[in-house]
C-alpha positions as a printed NumPy array, in Angstrom:
array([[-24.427, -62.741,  48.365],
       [-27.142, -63.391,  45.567],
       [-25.464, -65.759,  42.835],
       [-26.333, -63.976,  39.259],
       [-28.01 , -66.131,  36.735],
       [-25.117, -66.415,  34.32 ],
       [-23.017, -67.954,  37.04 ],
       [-25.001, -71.504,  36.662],
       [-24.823, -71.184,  32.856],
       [-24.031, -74.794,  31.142],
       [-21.936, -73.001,  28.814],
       [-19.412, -71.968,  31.148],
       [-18.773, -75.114,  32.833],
       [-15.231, -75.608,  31.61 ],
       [-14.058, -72.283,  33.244],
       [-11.55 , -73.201,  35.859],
       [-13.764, -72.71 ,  39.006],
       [-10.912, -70.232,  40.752],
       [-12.011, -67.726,  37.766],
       [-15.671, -68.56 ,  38.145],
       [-14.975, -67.651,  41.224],
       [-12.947, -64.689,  40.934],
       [-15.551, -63.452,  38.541],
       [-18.459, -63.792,  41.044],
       [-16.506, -61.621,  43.449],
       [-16.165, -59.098,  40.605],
       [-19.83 , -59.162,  39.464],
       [-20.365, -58.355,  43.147],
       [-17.837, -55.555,  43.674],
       [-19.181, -54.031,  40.238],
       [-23.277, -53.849,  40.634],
       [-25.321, -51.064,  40.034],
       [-22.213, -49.244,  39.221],
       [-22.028, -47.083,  36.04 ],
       [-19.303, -47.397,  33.633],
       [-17.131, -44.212,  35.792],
       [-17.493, -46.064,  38.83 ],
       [-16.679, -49.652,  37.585],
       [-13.594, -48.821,  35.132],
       [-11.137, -48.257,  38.618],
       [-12.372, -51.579,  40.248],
       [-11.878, -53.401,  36.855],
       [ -8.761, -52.011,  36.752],
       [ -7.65 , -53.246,  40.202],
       [ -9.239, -56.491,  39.03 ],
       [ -7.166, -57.298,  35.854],
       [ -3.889, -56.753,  38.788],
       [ -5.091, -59.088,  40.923],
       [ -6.127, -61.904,  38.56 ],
       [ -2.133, -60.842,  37.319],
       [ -0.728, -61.676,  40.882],
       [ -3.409, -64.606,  41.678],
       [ -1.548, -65.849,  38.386],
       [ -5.346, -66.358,  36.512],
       [ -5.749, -65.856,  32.519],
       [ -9.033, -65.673,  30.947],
       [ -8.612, -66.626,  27.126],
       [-10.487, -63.903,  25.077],
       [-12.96 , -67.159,  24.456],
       [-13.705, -67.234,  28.529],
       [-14.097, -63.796,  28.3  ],
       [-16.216, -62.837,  25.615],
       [-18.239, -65.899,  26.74 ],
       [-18.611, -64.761,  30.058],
       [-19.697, -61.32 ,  28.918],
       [-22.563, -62.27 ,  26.325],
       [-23.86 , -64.402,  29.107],
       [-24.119, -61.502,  31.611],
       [-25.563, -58.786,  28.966],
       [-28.845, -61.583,  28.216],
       [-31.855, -59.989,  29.516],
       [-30.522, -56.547,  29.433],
       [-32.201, -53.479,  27.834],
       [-30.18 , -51.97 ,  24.568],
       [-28.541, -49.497,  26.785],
       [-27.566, -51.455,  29.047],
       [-25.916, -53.49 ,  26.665],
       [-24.318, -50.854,  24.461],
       [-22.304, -49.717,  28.376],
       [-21.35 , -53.399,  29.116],
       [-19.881, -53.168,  25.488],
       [-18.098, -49.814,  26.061],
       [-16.622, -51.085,  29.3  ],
       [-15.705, -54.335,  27.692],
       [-13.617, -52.492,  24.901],
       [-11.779, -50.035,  27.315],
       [-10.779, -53.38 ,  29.869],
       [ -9.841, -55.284,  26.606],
       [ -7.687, -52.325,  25.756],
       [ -6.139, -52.143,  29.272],
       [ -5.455, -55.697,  29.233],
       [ -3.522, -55.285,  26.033],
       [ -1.167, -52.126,  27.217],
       [ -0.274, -53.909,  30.709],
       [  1.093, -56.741,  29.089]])
């Protein structure tokens, strides 16, 4: 498995390494996927980080996710955004 760049980010060094971790497995499960194909894994990810009992503040998360969209074309970026915003809004509803 290739480690992304955003993974050794300083910036995220006080992320609880099970999330870091748990993220990584994500970022793997999710690339070169469009926003169609990604929405159903994210939304069997937000379960399982529910049953592995993990909680990413909306700091950790919105940290997390400017770090991955660096280096991105506009496009790119405006998707990560749109998938962002419907996983937010999931996140909200299942609690």
């Amino acid at each position: 498995m290739n480690v992304p760049e955003w993974f050794h980010d300083p910036r995220i060094q006080n992320i609880a390494p099970a999330k870091l971790q748990f993220l990584l497995k994500l970022a793997e499960q999710i690339e070169g996927k469009n926003q169609k194909q990604a929405m159903p894994i994210l939304f069997g990810a937000v379960a399982s980080a529910g049953r592995q009992n993990l909680q990413f503040t909306p700091e950790e998360f919105q940290l997390i996710f400017e770090i991955m969209k660096e280096g991105k074309s506009e496009a790119e970026k405006r998707q990560m955004d749109e998938t962002l915003a419907k996983a937010q809004n999931m996140m909200k509803t299942r609690k």
